[in-house]
Coordinates of N, CA and C in Angstrom, one line a residue:
X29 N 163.2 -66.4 -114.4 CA 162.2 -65.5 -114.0 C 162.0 -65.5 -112.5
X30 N 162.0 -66.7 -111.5 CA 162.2 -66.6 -110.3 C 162.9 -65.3 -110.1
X31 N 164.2 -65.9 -110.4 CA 165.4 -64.7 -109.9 C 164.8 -63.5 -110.0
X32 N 164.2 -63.5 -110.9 CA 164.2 -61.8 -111.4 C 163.3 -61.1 -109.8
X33 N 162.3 -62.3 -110.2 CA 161.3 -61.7 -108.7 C 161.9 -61.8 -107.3
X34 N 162.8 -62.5 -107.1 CA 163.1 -62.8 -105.9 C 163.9 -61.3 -105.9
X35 N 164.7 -60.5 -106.4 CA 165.5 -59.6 -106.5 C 164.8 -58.5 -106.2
X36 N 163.4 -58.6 -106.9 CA 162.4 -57.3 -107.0 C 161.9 -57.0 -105.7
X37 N 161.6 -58.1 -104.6 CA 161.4 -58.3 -103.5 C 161.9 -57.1 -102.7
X38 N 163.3 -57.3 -102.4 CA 164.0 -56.5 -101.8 C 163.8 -54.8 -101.8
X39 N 163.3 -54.5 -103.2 CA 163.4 -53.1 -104.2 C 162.3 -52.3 -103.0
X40 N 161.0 -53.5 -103.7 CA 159.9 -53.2 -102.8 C 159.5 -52.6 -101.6
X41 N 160.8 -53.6 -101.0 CA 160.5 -53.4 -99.3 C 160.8 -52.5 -98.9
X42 N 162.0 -51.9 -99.6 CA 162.7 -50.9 -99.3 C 162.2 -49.6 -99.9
X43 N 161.2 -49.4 -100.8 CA 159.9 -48.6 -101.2 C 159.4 -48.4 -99.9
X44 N 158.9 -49.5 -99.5 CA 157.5 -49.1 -98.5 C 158.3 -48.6 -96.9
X45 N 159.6 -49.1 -96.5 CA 160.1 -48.3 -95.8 C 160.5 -47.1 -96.2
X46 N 160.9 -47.3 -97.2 CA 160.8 -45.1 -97.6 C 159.9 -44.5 -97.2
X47 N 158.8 -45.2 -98.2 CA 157.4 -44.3 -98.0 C 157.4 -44.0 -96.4
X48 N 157.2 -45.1 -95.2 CA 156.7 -45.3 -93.9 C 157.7 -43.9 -92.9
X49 N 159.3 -44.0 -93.4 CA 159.9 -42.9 -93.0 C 159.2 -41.4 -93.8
X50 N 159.4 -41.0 -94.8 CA 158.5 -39.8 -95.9 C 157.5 -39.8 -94.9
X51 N 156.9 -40.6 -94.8 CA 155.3 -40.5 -94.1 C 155.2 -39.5 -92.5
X52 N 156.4 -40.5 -91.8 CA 156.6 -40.4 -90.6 C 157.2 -38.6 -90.4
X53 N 157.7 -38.2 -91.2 CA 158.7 -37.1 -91.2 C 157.5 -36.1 -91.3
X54 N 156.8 -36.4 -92.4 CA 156.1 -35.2 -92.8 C 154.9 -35.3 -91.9
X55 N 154.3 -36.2 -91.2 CA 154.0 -36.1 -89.8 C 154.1 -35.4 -88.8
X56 N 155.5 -35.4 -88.8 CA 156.1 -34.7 -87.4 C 155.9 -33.9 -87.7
X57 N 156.7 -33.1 -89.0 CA 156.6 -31.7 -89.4 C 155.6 -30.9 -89.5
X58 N 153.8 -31.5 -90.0 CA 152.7 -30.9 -89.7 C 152.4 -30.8 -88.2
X59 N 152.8 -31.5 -87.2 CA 152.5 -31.5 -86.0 C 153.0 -30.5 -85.1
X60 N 154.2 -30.2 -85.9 CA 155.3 -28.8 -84.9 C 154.7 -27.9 -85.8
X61 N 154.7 -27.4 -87.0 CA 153.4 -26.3 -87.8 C 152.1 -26.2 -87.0
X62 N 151.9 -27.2 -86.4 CA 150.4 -26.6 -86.0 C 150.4 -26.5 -84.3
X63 N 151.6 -27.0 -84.0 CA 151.8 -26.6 -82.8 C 152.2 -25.0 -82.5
X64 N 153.3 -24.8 -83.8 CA 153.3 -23.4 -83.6 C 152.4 -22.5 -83.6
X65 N 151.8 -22.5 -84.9 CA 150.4 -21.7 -85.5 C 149.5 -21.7 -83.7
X66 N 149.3 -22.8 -83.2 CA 148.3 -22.7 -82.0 C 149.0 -21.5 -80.7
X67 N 150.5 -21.6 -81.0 CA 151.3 -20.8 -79.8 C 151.1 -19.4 -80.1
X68 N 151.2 -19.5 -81.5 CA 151.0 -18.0 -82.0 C 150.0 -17.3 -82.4
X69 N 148.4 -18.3 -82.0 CA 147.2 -17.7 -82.0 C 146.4 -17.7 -80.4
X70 N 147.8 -17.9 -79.3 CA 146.8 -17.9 -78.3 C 145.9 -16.9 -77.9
X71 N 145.2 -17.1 -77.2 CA 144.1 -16.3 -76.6 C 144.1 -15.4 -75.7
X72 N 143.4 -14.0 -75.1 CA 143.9 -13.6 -74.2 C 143.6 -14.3 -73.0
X73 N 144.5 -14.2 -72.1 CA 144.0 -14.2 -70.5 C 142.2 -14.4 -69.9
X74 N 142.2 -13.4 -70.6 CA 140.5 -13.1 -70.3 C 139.9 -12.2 -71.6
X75 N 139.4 -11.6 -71.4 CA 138.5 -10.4 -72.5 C 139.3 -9.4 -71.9
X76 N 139.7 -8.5 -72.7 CA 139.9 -6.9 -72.7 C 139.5 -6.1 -72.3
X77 N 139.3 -5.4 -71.2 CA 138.6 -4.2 -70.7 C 138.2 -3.3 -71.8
X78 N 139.1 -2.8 -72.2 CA 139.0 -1.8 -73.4 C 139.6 -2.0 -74.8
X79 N 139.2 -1.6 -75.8 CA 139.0 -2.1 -76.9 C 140.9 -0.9 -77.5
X80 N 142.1 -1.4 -78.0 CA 143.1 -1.0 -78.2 C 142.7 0.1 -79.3
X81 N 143.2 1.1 -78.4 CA 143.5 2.3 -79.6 C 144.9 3.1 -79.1
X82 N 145.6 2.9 -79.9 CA 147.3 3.7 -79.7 C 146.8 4.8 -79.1
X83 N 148.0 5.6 -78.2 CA 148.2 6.7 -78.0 C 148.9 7.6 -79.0
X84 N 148.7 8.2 -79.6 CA 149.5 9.2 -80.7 C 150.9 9.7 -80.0
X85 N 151.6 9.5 -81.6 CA 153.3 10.0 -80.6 C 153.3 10.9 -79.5
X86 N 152.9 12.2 -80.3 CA 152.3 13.5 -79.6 C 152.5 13.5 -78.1
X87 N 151.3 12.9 -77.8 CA 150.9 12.2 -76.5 C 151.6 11.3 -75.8
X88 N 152.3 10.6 -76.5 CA 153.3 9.9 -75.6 C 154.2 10.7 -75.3
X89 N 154.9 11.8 -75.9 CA 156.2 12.3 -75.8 C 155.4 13.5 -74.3
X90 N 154.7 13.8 -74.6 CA 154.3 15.0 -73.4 C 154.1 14.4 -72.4
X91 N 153.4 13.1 -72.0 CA 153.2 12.1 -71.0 C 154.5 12.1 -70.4
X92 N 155.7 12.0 -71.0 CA 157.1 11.5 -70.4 C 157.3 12.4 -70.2
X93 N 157.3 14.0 -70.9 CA 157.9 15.0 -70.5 C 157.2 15.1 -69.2
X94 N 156.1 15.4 -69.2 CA 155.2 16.1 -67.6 C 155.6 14.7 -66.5
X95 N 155.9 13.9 -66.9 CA 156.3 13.1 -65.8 C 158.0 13.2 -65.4
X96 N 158.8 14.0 -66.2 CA 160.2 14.2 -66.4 C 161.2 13.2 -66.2
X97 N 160.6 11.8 -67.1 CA 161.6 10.8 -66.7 C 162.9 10.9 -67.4
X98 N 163.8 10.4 -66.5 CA 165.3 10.3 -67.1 C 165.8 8.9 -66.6
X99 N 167.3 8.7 -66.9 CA 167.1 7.3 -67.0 C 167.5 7.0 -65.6
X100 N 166.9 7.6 -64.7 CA 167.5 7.1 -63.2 C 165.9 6.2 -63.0
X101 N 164.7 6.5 -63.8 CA 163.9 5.8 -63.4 C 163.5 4.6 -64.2
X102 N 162.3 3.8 -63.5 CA 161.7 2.8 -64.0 C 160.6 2.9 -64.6
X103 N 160.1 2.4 -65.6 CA 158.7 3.3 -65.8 C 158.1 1.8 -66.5
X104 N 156.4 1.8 -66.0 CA 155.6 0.7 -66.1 C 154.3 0.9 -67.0
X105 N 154.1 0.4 -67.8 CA 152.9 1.1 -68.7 C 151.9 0.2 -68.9
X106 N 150.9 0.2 -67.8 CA 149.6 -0.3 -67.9 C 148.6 -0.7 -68.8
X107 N 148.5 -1.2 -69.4 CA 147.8 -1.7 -70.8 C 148.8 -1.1 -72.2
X108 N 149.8 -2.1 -72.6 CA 151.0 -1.3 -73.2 C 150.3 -1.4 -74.8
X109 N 149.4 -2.2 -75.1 CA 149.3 -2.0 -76.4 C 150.7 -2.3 -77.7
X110 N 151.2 -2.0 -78.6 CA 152.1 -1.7 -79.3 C 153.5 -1.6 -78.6
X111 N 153.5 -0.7 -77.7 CA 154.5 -1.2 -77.1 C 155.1 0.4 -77.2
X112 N 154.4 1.4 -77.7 CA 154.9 2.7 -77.9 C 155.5 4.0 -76.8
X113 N 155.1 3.5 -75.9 CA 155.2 4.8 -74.5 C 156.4 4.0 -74.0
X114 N 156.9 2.3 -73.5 CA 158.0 1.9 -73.2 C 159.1 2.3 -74.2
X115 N 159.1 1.9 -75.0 CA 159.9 1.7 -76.3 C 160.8 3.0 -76.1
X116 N 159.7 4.7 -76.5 CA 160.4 6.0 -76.5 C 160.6 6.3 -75.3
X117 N 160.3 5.6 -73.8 CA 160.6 6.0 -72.5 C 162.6 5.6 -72.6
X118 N 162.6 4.6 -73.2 CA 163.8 4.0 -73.5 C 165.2 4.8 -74.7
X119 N 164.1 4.8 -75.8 CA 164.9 5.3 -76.7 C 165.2 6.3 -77.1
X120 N 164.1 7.3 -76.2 CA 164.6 8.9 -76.5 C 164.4 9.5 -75.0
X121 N 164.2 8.7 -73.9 CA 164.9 9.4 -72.4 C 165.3 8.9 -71.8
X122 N 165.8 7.4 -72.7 CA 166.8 7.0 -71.9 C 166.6 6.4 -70.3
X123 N 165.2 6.0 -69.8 CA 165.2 5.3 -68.9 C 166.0 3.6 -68.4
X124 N 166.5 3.6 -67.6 CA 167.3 2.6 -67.2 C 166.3 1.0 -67.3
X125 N 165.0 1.5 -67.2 CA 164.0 0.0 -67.4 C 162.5 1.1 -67.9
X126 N 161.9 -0.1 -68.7 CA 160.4 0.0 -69.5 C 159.9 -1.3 -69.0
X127 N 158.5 -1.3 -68.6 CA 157.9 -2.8 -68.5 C 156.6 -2.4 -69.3
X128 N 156.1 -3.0 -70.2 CA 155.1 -2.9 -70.9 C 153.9 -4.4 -70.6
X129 N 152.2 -3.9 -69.2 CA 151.6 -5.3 -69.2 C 150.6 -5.4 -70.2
X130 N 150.2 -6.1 -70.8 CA 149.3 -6.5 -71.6 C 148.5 -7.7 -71.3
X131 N 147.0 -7.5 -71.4 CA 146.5 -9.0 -70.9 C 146.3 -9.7 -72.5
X132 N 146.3 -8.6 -73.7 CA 146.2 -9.9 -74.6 C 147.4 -10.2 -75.6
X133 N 148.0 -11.1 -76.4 CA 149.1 -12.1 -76.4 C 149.5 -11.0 -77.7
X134 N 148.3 -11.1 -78.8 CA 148.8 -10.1 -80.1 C 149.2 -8.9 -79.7
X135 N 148.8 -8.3 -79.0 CA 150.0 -6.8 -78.6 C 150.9 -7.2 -77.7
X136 N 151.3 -7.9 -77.5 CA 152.7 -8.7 -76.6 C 153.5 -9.0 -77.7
X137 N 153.0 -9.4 -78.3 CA 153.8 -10.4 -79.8 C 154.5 -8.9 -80.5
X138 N 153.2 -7.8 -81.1 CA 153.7 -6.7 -81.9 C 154.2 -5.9 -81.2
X139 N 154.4 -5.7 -79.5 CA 155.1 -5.1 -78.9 C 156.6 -5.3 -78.8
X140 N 157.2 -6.6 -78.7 CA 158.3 -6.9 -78.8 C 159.1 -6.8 -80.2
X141 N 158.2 -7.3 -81.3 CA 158.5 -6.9 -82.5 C 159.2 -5.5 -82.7
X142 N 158.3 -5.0 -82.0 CA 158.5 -3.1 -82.5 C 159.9 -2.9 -81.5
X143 N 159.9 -3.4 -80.5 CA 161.2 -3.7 -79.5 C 162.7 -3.8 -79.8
X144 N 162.5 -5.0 -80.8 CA 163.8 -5.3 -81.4 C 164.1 -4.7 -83.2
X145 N 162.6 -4.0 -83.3 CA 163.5 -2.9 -84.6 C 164.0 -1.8 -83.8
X146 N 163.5 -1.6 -82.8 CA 163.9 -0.3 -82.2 C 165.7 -0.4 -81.6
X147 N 165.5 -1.6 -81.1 CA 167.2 -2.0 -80.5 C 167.1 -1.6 -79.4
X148 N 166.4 -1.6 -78.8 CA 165.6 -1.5 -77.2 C 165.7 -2.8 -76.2
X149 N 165.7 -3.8 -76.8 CA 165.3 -5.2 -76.6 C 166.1 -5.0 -74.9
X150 N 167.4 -4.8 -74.6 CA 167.9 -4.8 -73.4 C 167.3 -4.1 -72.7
X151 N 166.4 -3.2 -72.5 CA 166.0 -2.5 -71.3 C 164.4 -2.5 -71.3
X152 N 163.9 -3.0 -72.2 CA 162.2 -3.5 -72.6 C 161.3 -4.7 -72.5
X153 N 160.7 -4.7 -71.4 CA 160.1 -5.9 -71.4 C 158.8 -5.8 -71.5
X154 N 157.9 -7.1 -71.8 CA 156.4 -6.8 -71.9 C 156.4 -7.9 -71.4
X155 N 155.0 -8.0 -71.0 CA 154.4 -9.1 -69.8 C 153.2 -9.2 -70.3
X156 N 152.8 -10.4 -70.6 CA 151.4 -10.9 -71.0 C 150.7 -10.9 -69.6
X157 N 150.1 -9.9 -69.0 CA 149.5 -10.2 -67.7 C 148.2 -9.4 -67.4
X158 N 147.2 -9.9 -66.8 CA 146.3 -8.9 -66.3 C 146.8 -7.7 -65.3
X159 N 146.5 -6.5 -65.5 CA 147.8 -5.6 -64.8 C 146.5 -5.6 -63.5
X160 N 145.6 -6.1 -63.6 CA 145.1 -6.1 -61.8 C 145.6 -7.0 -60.8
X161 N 146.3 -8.1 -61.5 CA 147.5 -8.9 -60.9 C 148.6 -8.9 -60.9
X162 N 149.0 -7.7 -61.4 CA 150.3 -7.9 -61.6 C 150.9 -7.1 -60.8
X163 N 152.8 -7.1 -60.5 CA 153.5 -6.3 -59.5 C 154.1 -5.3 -60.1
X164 N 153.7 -3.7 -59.6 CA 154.7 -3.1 -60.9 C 155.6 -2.1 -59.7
X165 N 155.5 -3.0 -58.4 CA 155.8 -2.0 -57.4 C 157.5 -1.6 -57.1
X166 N 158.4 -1.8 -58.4 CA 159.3 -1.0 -58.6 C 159.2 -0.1 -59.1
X167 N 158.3 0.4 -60.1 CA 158.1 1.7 -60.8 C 158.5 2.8 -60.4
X168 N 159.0 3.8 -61.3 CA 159.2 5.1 -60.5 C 158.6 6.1 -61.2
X169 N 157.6 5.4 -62.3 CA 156.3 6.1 -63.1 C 155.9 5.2 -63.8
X170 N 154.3 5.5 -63.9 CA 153.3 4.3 -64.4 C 152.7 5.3 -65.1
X171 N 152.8 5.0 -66.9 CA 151.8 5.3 -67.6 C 150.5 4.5 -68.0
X172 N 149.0 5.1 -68.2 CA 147.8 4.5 -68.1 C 147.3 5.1 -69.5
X173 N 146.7 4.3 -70.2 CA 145.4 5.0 -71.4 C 143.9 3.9 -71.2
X174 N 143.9 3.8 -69.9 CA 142.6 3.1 -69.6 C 140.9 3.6 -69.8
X175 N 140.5 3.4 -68.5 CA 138.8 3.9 -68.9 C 138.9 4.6 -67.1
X176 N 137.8 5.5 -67.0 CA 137.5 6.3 -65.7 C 137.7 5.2 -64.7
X177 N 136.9 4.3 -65.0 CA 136.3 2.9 -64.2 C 137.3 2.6 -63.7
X178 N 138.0 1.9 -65.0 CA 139.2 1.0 -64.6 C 140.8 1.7 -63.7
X179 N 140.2 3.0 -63.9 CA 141.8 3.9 -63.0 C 140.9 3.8 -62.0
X180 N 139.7 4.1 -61.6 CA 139.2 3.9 -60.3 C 139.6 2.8 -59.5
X181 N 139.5 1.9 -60.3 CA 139.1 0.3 -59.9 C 140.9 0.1 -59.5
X182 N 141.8 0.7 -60.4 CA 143.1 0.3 -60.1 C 144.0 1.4 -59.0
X183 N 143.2 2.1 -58.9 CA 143.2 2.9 -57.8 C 144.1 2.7 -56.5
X184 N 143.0 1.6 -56.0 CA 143.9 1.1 -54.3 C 145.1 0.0 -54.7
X185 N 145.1 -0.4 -56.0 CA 146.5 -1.4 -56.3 C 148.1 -0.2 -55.9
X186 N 147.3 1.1 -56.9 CA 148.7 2.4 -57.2 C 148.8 2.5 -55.9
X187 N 148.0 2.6 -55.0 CA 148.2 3.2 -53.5 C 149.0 2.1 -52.6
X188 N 148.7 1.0 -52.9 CA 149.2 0.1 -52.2 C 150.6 -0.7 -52.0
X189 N 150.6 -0.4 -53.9 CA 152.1 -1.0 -54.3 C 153.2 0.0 -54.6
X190 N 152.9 1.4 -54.7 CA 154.0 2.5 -54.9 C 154.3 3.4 -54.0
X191 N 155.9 3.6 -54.2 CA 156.5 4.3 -53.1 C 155.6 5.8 -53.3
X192 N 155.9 6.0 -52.0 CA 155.5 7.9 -52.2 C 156.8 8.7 -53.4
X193 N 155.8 9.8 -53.9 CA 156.9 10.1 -54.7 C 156.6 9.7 -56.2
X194 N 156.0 8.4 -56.4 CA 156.0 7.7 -58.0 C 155.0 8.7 -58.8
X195 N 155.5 8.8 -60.0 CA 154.6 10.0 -60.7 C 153.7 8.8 -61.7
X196 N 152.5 9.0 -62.1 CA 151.5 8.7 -62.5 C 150.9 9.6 -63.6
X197 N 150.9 9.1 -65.1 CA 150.2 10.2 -66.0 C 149.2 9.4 -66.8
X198 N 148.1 9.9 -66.6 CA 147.0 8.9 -67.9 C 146.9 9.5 -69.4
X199 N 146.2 8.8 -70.3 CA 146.1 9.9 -71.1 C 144.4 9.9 -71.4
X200 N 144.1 10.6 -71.5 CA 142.6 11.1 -71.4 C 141.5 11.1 -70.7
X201 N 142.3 10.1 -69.8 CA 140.9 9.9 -68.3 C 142.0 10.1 -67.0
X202 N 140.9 10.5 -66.0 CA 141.1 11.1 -64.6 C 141.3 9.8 -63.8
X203 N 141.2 10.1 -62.3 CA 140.8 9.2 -61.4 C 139.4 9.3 -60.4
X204 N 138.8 9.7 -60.9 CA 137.7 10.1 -59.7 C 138.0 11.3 -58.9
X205 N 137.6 10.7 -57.7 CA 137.6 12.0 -56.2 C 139.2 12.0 -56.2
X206 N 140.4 11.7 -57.0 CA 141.9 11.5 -56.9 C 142.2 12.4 -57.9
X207 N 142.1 14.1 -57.5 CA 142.6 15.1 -58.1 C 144.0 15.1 -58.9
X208 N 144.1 15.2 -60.0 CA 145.7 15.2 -60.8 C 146.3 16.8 -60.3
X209 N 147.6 16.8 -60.3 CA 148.4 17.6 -59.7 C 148.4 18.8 -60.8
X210 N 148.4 17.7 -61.8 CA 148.8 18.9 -63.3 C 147.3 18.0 -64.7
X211 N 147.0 18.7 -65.3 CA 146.2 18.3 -66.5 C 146.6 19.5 -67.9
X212 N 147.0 19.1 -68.6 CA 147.6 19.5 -69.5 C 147.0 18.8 -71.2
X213 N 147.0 20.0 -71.9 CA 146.1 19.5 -73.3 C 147.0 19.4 -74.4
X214 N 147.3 18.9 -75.0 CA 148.4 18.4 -76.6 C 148.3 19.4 -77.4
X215 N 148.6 19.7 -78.4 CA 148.4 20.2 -79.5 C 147.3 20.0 -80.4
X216 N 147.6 18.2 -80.8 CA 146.5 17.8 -80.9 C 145.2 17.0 -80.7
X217 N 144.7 18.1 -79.5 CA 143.7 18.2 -78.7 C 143.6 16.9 -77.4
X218 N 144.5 15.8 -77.3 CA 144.7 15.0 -76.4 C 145.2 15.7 -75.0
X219 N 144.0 14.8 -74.1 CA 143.4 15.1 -72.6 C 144.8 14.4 -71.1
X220 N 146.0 15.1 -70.7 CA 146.6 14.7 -69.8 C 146.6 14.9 -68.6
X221 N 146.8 13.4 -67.7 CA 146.5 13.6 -66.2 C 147.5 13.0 -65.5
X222 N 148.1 14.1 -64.2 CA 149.4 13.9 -63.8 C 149.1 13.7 -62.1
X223 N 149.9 13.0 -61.7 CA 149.5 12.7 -60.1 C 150.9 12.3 -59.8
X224 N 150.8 12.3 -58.4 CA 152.2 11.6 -57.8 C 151.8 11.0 -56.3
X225 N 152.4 10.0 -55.8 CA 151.8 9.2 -55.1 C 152.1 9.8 -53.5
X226 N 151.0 10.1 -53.1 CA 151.7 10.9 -51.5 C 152.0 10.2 -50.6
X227 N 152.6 10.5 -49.2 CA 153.3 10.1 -47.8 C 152.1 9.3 -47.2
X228 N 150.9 10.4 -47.5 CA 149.8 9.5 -46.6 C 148.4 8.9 -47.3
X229 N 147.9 8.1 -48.2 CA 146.8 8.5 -48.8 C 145.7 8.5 -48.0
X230 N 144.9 9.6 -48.5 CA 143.5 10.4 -47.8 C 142.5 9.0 -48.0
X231 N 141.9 8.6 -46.6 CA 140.9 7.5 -46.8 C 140.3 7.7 -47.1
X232 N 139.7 8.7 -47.9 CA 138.7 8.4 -49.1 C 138.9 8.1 -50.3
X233 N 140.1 7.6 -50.6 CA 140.6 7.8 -52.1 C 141.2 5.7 -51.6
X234 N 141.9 5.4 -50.9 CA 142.4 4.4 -50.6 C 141.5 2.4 -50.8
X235 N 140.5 3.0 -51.0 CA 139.1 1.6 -51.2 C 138.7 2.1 -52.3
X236 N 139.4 3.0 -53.6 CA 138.5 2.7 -54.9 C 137.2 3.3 -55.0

C-alpha cells in the first residue's frame, strides 16, 4: 500500500501543475479579450459637435460633380462619418487621394470597414482627429456636412491652410458673410454650397 501511494504522489502533482498552467493560459486569454473589447470601445476624443446623420448618395454624387473632381486631385472630408463622400470620391472619380477626419473612433472603425468592401483601401484614409486640429492643407477639395457655427468657426483654419484655387462644397449649411460661388438644390430637395478659396481673403471674412 505504501507503494501504491508513493506512485499516486507524482499523478497529483502533475494535476495541480496542469491545473496552474489551464489557469495561467486562460488568464492571459481573458486579459487580451478585454484588452481588445476596451480598444474597440474607445471613446471619442472629445464630444461631437454634431450629432451623425449620412449625407444621401444623391448628395454626395452632386457635391463631387459641382466641385468637378478627377483624379489629379486630393480631396479631404471634414467630419467623414461612414466614410461615404471619400470612398465614391475614389471609386467613381477616381481621385488620386481621399482623407476622411473623424473625432469619434465608431465612424473611423465603420469607415474603414466600408473601405475595404469597397477595395479602396489604397487611396483612402481616415483619421480619428478633431478636424480643428488637424492638417488637411494638401487638399485640392474639402467636403463639409457640418453646422453654420462650426463652418464659421472653421472658417479662418480653410483660409489659412489652403492654396488659392481649393474648391470647398458643404452640404446644407453656408458660411456666414463667406458668399458660395454656386448653391445648387438636389432632386431630393438637399441644400448645396460651393466656394473656392481666393488670391486674397477679404478681412472680414479671415477672423471667423
Amino acid at each position: 500500500m505504501r507503494r501504491q501511494r508513493l506512485f499516486l504522489l507524482p499523478i497529483a502533482c502533475i494535476g495541480i501543475v496542469g491545473l496552474g498552467i489551464t489557469g495561467y493560459s486562460l488568464t492571459t486569454q481573458t486579459n487580451a479579450h478585454t484588452q481588445t473589447i476596451a480598444q474597440d470601445t474607445q471613446a471619442p476624443l472629445r464630444e461631437p459637435d454634431v450629432v451623425y446623420v449620412p449625407t444621401p448618395q444623391e448628395t454626395v454624387d452632386e457635391m463631387l460633380k459641382v466641385a468637378k473632381v478627377t483624379k489629379n486631385d486630393t480631396l479631404y472630408d471634414l467630419g467623414s462619418g461612414d466614410g461615404r463622400i471619400p470612398i465614391t470620391a475614389v471609386q467613381k472619380y477616381q481621385v488620386k487621394k481621399a482623407v476622411g477626419i473623424d473625432i469619434n473612433p465608431e465612424r473611423i472603425k465603420e469607415a474603414k470597414e466600408n473601405a475595404k468592401k469597397a477595395g479602396v483601401t489604397d487611396r483612402v484614409t481616415f483619421l480619428n482627429q478633431d478636424l480643428f486640429k488637424s492638417n488637411f492643407s494638401d487638399a485640392t477639395v474639402v467636403t463639409l456636412y457640418l453646422l453654420p457655427e462650426l463652418n464659421v468657426k472653421l472658417r479662418p483654419q480653410l483660409f489659412k491652410q489652403l492654396k488659392p484655387g481649393t474648391r470647398i462644397v458643404s452640404h446644407a449649411f453656408d458660411m456666414g458673410d463667406w458668399k458660395p460661388e454656386k448653391t445648387l438644390q438636389t432632386p431630393g430637395g438637399s441644400t448645396i454650397y460651393y466656394w473656392v478659396i481666393p488670391k486674397e481673403i477679404p478681412k472680414n471674412l479671415g477672423d471667423g
